[in-house]
Short mmCIF file of C-alpha atoms in Angstrom, two decimals:
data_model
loop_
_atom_site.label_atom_id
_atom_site.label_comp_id
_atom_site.label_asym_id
_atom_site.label_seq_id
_atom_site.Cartn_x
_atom_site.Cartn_y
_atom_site.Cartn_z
CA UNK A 135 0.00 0.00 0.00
CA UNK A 136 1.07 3.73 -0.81
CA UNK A 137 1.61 6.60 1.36
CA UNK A 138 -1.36 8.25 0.28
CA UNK A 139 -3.84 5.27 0.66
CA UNK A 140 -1.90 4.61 3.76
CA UNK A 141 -2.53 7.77 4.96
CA UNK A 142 -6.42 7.61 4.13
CA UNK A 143 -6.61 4.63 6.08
CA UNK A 144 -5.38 6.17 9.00
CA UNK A 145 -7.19 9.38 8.44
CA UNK A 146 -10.55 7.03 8.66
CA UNK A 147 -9.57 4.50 11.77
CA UNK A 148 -8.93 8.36 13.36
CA UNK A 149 -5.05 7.60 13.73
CA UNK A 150 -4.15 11.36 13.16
CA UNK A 151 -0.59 10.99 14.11
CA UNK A 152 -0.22 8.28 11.44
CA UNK A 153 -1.91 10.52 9.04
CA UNK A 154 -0.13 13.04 9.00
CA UNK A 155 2.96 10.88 8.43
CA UNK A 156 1.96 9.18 5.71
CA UNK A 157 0.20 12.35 3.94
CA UNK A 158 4.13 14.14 4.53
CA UNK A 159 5.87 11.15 2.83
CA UNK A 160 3.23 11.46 -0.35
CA UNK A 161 4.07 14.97 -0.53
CA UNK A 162 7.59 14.19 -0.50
CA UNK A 163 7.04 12.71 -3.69
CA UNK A 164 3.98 14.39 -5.23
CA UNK A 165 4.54 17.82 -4.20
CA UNK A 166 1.65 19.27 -6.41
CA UNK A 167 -1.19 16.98 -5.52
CA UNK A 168 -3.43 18.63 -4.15
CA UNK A 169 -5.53 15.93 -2.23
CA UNK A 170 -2.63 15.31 -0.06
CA UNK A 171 -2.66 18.79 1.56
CA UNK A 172 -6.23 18.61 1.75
CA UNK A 173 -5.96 15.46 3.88
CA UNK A 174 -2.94 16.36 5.91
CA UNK A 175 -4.58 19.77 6.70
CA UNK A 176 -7.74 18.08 8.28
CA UNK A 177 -5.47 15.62 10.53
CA UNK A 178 -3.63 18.62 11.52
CA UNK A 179 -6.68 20.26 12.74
CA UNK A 180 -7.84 16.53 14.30
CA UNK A 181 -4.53 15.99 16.08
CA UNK A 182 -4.47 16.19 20.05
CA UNK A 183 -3.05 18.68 20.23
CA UNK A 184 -4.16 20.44 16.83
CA UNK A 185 -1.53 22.20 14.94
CA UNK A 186 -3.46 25.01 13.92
CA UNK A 187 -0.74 26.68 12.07
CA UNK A 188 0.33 23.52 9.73
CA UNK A 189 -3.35 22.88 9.08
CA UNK A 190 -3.82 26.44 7.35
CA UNK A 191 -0.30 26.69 5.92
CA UNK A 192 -1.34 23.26 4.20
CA UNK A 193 -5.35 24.75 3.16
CA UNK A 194 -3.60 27.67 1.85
CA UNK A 195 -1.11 25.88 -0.44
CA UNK A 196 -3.68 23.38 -1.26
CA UNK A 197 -6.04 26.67 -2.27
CA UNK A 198 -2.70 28.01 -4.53
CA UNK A 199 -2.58 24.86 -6.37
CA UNK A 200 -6.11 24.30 -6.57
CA UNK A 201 -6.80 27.53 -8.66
CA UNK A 202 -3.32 27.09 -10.81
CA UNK A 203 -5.05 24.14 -11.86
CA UNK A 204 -8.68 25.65 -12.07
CA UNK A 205 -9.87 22.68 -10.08
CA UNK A 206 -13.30 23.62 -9.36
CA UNK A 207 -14.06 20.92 -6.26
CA UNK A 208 -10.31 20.93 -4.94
CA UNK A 209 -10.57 25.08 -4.52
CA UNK A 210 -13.85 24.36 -2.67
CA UNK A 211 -12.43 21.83 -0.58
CA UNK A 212 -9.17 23.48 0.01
CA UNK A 213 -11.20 27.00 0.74
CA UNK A 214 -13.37 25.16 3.04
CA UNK A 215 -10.27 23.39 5.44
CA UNK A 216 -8.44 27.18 5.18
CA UNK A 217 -11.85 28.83 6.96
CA UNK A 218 -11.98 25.94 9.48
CA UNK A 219 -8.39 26.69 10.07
CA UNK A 220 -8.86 30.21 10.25
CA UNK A 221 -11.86 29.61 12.71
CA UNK A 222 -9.26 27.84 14.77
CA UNK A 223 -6.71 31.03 14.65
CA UNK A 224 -9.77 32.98 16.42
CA UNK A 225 -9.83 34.96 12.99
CA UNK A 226 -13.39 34.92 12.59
CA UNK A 227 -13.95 37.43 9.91
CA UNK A 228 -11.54 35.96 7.53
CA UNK A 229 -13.37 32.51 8.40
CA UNK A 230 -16.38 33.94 7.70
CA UNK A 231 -15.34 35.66 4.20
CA UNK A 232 -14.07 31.90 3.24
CA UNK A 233 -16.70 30.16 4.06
CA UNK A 234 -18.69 33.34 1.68
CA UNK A 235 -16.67 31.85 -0.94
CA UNK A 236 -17.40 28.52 -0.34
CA UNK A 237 -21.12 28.54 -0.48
CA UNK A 238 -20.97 31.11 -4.21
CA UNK A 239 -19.18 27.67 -5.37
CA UNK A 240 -21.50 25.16 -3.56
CA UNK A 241 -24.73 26.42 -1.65
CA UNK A 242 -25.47 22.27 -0.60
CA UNK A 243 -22.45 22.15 1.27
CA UNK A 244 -23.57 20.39 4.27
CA UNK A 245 -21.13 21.69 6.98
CA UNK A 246 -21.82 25.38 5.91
CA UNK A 247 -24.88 25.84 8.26
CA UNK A 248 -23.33 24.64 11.68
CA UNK A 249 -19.93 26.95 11.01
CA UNK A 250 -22.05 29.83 10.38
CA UNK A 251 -23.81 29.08 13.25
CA UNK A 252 -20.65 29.02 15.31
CA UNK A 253 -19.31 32.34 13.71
CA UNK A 254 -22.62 34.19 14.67
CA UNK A 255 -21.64 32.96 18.38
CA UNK A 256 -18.31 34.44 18.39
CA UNK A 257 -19.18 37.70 16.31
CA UNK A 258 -22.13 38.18 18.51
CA UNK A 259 -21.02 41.21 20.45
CA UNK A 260 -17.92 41.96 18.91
CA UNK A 261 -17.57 45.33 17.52
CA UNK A 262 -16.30 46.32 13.56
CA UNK A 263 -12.94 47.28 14.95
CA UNK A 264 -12.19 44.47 16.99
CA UNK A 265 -9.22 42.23 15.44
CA UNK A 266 -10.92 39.31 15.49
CA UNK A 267 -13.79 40.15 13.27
CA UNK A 268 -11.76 42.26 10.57
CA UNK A 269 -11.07 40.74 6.81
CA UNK A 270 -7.38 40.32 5.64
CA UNK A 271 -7.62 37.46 3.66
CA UNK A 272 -7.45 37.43 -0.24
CA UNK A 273 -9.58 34.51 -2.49
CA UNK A 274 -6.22 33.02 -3.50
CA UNK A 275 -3.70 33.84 -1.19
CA UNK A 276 -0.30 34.89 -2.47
CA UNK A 277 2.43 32.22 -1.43
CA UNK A 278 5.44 30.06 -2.41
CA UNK A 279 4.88 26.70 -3.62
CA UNK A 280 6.52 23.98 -2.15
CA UNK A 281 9.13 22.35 -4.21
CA UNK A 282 9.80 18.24 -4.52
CA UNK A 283 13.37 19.37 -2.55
CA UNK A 284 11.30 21.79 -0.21
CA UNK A 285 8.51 18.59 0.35
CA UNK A 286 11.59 16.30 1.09
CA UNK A 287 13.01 18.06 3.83
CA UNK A 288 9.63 18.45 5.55
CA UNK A 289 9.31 14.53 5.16
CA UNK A 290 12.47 14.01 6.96
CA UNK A 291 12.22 17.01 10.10
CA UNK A 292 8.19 15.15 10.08
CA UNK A 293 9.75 11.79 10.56
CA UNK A 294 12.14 13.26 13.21
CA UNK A 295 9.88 15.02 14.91
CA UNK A 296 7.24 11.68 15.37
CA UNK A 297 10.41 9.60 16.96
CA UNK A 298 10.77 12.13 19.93
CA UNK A 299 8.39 10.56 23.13
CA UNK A 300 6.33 13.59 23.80
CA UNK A 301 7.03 14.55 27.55
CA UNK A 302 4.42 13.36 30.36
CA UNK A 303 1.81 12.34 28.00
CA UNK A 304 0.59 9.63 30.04
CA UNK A 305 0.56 11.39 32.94
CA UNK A 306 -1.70 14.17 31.52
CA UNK A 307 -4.64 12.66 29.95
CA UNK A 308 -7.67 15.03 29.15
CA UNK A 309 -10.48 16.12 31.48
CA UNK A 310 -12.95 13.51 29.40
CA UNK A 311 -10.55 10.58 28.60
CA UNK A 312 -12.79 7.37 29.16
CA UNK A 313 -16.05 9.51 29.52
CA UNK A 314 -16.85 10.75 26.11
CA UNK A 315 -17.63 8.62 23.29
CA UNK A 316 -14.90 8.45 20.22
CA UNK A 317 -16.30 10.31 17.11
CA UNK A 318 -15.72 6.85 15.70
CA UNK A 319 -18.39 5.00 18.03
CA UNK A 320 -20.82 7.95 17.95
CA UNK A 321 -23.84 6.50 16.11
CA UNK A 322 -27.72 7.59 15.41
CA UNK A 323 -31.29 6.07 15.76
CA UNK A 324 -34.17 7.40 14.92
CA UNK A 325 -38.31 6.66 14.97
CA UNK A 326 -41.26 8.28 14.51
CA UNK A 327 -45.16 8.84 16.04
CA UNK A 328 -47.78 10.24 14.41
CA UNK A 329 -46.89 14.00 15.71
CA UNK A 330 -42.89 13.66 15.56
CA UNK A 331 -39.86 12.32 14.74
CA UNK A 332 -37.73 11.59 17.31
CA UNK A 333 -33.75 11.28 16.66
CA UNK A 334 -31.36 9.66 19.65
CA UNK A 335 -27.56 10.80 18.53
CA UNK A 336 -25.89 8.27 21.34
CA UNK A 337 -22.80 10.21 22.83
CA UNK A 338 -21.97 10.06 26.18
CA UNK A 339 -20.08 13.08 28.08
CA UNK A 340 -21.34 15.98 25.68
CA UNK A 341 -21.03 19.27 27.35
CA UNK A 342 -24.18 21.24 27.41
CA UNK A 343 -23.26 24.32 27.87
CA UNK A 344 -20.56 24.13 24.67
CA UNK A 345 -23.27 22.19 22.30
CA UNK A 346 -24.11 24.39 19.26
CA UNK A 347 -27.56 22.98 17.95
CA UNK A 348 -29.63 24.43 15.38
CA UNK A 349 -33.42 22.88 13.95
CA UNK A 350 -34.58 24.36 10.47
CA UNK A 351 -37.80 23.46 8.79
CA UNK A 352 -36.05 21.13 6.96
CA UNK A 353 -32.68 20.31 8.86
CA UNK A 354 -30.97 19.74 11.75
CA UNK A 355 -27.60 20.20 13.29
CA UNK A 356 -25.33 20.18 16.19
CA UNK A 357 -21.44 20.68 17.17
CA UNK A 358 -19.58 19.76 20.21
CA UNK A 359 -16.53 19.91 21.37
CA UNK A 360 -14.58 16.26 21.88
CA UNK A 361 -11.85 15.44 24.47
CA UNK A 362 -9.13 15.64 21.47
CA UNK A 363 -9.70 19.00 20.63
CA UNK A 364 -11.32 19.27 17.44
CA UNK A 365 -15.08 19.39 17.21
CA UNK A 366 -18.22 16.31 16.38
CA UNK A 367 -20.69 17.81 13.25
CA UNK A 368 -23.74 16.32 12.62
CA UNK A 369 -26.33 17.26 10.51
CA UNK A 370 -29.33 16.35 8.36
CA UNK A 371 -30.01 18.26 5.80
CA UNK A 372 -32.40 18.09 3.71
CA UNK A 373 -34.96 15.92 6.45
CA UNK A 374 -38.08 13.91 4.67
CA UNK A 375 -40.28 16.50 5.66
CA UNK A 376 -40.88 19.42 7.10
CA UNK A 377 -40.98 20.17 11.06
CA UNK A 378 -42.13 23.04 13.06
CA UNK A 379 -38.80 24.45 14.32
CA UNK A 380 -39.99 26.89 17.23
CA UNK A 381 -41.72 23.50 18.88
CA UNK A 382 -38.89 21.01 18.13
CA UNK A 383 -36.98 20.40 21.38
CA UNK A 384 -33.13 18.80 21.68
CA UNK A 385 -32.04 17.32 25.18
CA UNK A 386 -28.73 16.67 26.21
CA UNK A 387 -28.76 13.90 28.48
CA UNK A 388 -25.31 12.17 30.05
CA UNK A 389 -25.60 9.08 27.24
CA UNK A 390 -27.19 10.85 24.20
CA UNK A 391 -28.54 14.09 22.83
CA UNK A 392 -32.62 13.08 21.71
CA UNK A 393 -33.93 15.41 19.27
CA UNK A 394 -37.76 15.42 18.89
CA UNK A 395 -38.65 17.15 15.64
CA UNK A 396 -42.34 18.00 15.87
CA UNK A 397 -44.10 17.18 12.22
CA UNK A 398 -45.44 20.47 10.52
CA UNK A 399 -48.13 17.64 9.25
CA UNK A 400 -49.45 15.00 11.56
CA UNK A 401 -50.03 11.84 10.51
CA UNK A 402 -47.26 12.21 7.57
CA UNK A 403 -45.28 9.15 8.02
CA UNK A 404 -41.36 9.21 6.83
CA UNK A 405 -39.96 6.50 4.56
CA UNK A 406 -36.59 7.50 5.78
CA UNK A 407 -35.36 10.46 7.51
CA UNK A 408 -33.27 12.49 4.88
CA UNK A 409 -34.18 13.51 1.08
CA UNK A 410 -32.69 14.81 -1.60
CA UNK A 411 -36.05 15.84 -3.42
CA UNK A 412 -37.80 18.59 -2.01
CA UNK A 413 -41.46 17.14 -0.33
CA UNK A 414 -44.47 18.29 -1.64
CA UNK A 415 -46.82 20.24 1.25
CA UNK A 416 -50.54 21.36 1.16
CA UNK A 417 -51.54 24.78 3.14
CA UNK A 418 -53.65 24.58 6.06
CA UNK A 419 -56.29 26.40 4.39
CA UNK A 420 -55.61 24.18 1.27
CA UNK A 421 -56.40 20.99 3.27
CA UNK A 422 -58.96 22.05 4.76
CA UNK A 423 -61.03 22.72 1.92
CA UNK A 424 -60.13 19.73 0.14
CA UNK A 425 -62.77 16.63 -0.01
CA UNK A 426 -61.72 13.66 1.77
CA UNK A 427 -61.23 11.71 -1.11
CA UNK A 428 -58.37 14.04 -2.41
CA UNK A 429 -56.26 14.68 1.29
CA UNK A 430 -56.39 11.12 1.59
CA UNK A 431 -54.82 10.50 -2.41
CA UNK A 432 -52.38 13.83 -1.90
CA UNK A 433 -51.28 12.49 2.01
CA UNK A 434 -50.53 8.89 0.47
CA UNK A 435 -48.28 11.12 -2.56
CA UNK A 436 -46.23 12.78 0.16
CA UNK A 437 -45.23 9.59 1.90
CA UNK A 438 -44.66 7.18 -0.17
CA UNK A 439 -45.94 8.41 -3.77
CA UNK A 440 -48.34 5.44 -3.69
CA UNK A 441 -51.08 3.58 -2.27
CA UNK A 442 -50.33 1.75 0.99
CA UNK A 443 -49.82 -2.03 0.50
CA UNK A 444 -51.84 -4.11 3.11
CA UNK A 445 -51.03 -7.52 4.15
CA UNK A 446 -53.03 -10.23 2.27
CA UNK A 447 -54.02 -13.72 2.01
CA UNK A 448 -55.02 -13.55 -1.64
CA UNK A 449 -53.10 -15.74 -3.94
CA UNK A 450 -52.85 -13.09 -6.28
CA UNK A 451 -51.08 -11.14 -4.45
CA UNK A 452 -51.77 -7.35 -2.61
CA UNK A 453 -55.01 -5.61 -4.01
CA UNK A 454 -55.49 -1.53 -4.62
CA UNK A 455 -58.07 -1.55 -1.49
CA UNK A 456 -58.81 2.17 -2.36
CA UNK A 457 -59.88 1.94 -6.18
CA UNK A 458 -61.95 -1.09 -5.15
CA UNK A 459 -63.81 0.55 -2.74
CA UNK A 460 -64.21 3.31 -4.80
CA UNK A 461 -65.23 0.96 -7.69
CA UNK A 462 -67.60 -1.16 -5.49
CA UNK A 463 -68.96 2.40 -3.09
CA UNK A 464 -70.00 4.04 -6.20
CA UNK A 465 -73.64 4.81 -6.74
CA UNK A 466 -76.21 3.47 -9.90
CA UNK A 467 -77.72 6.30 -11.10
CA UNK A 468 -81.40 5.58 -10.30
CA UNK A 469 -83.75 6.32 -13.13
CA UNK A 470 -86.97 8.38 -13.23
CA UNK A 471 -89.40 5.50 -11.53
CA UNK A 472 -87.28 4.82 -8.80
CA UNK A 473 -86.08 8.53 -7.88
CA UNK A 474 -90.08 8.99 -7.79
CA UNK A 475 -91.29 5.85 -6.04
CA UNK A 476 -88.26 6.49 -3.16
CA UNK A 477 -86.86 3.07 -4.71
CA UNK A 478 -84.70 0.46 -2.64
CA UNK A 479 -82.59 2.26 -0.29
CA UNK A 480 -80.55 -0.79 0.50
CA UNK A 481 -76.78 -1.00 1.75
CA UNK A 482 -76.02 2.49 -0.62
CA UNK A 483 -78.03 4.35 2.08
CA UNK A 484 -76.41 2.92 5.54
CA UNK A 485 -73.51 4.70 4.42
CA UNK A 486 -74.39 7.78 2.24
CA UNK A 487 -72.35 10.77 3.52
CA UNK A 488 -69.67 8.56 5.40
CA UNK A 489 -66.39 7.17 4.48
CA UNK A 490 -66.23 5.02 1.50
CA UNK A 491 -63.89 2.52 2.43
CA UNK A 492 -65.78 1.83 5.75
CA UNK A 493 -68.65 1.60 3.92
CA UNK A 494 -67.19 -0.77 1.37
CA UNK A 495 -66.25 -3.32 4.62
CA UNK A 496 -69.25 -2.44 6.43
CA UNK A 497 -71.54 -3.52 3.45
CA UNK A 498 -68.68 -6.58 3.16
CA UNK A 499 -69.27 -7.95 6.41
CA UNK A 500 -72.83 -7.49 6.25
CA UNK A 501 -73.21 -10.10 3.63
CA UNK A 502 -70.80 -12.42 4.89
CA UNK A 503 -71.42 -16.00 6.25
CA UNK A 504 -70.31 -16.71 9.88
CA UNK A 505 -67.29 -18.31 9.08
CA UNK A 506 -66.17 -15.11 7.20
CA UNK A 507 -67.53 -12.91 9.37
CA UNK A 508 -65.19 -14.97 12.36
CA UNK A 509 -62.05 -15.02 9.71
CA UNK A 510 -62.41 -11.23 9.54
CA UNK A 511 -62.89 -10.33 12.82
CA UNK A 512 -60.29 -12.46 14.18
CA UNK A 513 -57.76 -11.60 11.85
CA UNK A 514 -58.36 -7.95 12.82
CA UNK A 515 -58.03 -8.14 16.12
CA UNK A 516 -55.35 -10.32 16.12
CA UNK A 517 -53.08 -8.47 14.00
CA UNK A 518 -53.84 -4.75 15.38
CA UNK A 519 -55.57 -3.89 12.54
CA UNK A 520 -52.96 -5.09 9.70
CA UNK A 521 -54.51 -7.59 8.70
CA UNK A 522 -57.65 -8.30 7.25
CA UNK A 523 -58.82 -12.05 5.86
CA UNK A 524 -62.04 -13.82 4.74
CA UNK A 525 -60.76 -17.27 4.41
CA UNK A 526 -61.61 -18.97 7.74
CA UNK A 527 -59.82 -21.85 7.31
CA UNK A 528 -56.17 -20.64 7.52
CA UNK A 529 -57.11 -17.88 10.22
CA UNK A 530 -59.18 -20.34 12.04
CA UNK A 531 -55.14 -22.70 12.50
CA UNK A 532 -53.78 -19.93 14.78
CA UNK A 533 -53.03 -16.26 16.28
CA UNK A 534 -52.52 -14.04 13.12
CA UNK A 535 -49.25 -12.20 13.42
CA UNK A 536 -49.20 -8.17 13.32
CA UNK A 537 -47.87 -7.51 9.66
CA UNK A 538 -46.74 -4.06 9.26
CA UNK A 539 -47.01 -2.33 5.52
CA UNK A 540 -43.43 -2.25 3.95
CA UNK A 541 -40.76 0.19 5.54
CA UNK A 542 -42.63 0.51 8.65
CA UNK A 543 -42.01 -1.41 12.29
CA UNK A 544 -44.90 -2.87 14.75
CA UNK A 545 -43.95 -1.82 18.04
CA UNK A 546 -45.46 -2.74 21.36
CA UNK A 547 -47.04 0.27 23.36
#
């Protein structure tokens, strides 16, 4: 294996150290590629302790070969490690005007929305002529390449440097060694209700008063601070569907951070919890006005762009339980004798003005014999409503099993 994939390797098992090792050999060799600054730059900034000032020196040279090459995604990557460096220098206005930069390039980048939020923080107060918040920096900054002899050099004083024991550093572990989660173990889970999504982002040891967390109608995100230095990003953007922000709560709790996400639409249920199509939505005033018939056709579009499929017994597989019922619920038109003589009200009337599709099972069980009338009411029951059969002798063999429609999960209450 090479430097370089040696390097991403340790890069993604977290080995920093390593990382930057491997990335400093590469460049020893390649000392134009721009990838390996890129990458070295981030494990600078990941290191415990960070090294600030290599991870912008390498950002900025990365940015410089980047644009000599007119390399539209390296300049956006390389512009987006030099503001996160610059963040890191406490030069937040420079940060700031990079990460300006970065989003004219790319408006979906994802980590955009939590380091804004974070600048807003520290600007918060400051005044125009305060150091911090001023702007120095230049698009492309104005430097000296490194040369392949230049690169070499740093390889070797690199390797030096990583053979010298650093001095009482197992004596001095950090305030949160074996309390906080590793970034690498920090998972998420996530289900829903009828009202809300709730999201359960299990890390343990997450200070709350350092925890930047921000809920958008259609994203969430949070930062926090780990014991090695650098800062944990999370974020979901763009969510399934839309949430009411103001009502949305987050709880930091000493094993996780739950997020519960309040629907903007109750009784929308979410195939999964991120898109990358934007959901279709209905106004209040629009759905109220609508006829039944159409919410329930335009609420079935928005979650799964489909009817629901129901659990069946039928050898032919699922049936389209709406059209029948619409099929089988709709009215004869009566002719003149009948309209005059009243007619023969019959099952039509026992439901007129009600729902359809009750109707439809209503006038179904009506006309059943007792064994289907016991196949259906057993299977019912048995399965919390998600199942439905007629045929008594296969119900009649044992308990029928709850059978949730596809991509959801029967849970007990």
């Amino acid at each position: 294996m090479d430097q370089a994939a040696q390097g991403a390797a340790a890069l993604t098992s977290k080995d920093f150290p390593a990382a930057v090792n491997h990335y400093t050999n590469a460049i020893a060799v390649h000392s134009e590629a721009v990838d390996y600054y890129i990458k070295r730059s981030t494990a600078y900034t990941r290191i415990s302790p960070p090294n600030h000032h290599a991870a912008l020196s390498d950002a900025e040279i990365a940015l410089s070969l980047a644009s000599k090459r007119g390399k539209r995604e390296l300049i956006i990557q390389a512009q987006l490690r030099r503001a996160i460096a610059l963040f890191s220098h406490e030069r937040y206005g420079d940060s700031r005007q990079c990460f300006d930069w970065v989003r004219k390039m790319d408006e979906k980048e994802k980590s955009l929305k939590i380091w804004e939020m974070k600048l807003d923080a520290k600007l918060k107060g400051m005044g125009e002529d305060d150091e911090k918040a001023t702007v120095t920096v230049k698009q492309f900054p104005d430097l000296e390449l490194p040369t392949a002899q230049t690169a070499k050099k740093g390889a070797s004083s690199t390797t030096a440097e990583k053979a010298k024991p650093t001095p009482n550093a197992a004596e001095q572990p950090t305030a949160s060694a074996g309390v906080q989660t590793p970034a690498s173990k920090i998972r998420h889970e996530w289900y829903q209700t009828q009202d809300a999504v709730v999201v359960s982002l299990f890390a343990k040891g997450v200070p709350k008063d350092t925890a930047t967390i921000d809920m958008q109608e259609r994203s969430l995100a949070i930062s926090f601070p780990l014991a090695t230095g650098s800062d944990y990003d999370f974020s979901l953007d763009p969510l399934f569907g839309k949430i009411d922000a103001p009502a949305s709560t987050a709880k930091v709790m000493s094993t996780k951070i739950e997020f519960t996400l309040k629907k903007k639409q109750a009784g929308e249920m979410w195939p999964k919890l991120e898109s990358h199509t934007p959901v279709p939505g209905m106004t209040k005033e629009e759905n109220g006005n609508a006829p039944e018939d159409v919410k329930r056709v335009v609420l079935a579009e928005q979650s799964t762009n489909s009817g629901p499929s129901y659990p069946t017994s039928s050898r032919s597989g699922p049936k389209d339980w709406d059209k029948v019922a619409n099929e089988l619920t709709k009215k004869p038109k009566k002719d003149k004798n009948e309209s005059e003589t009243g007619g023969e009200g019959g099952a039509d009337d026992e439901f007129e003005g009600g729902d359809p599709v009750n109707g439809f099972f209503q006038s179904l069980y009506s006309q059943a014999d007792p064994d289907t009338k016991r196949a259906m009411m057993k299977s019912y029951q048995e399965s919390n409503g998600t199942a439905l059969s007629t045929n008594w002798a296969e119900v009649g063999k044992g308990k029928v099993e709850t059978q949730p429609p596809d991509g959801m999960e029967a849970k007990p209450w």
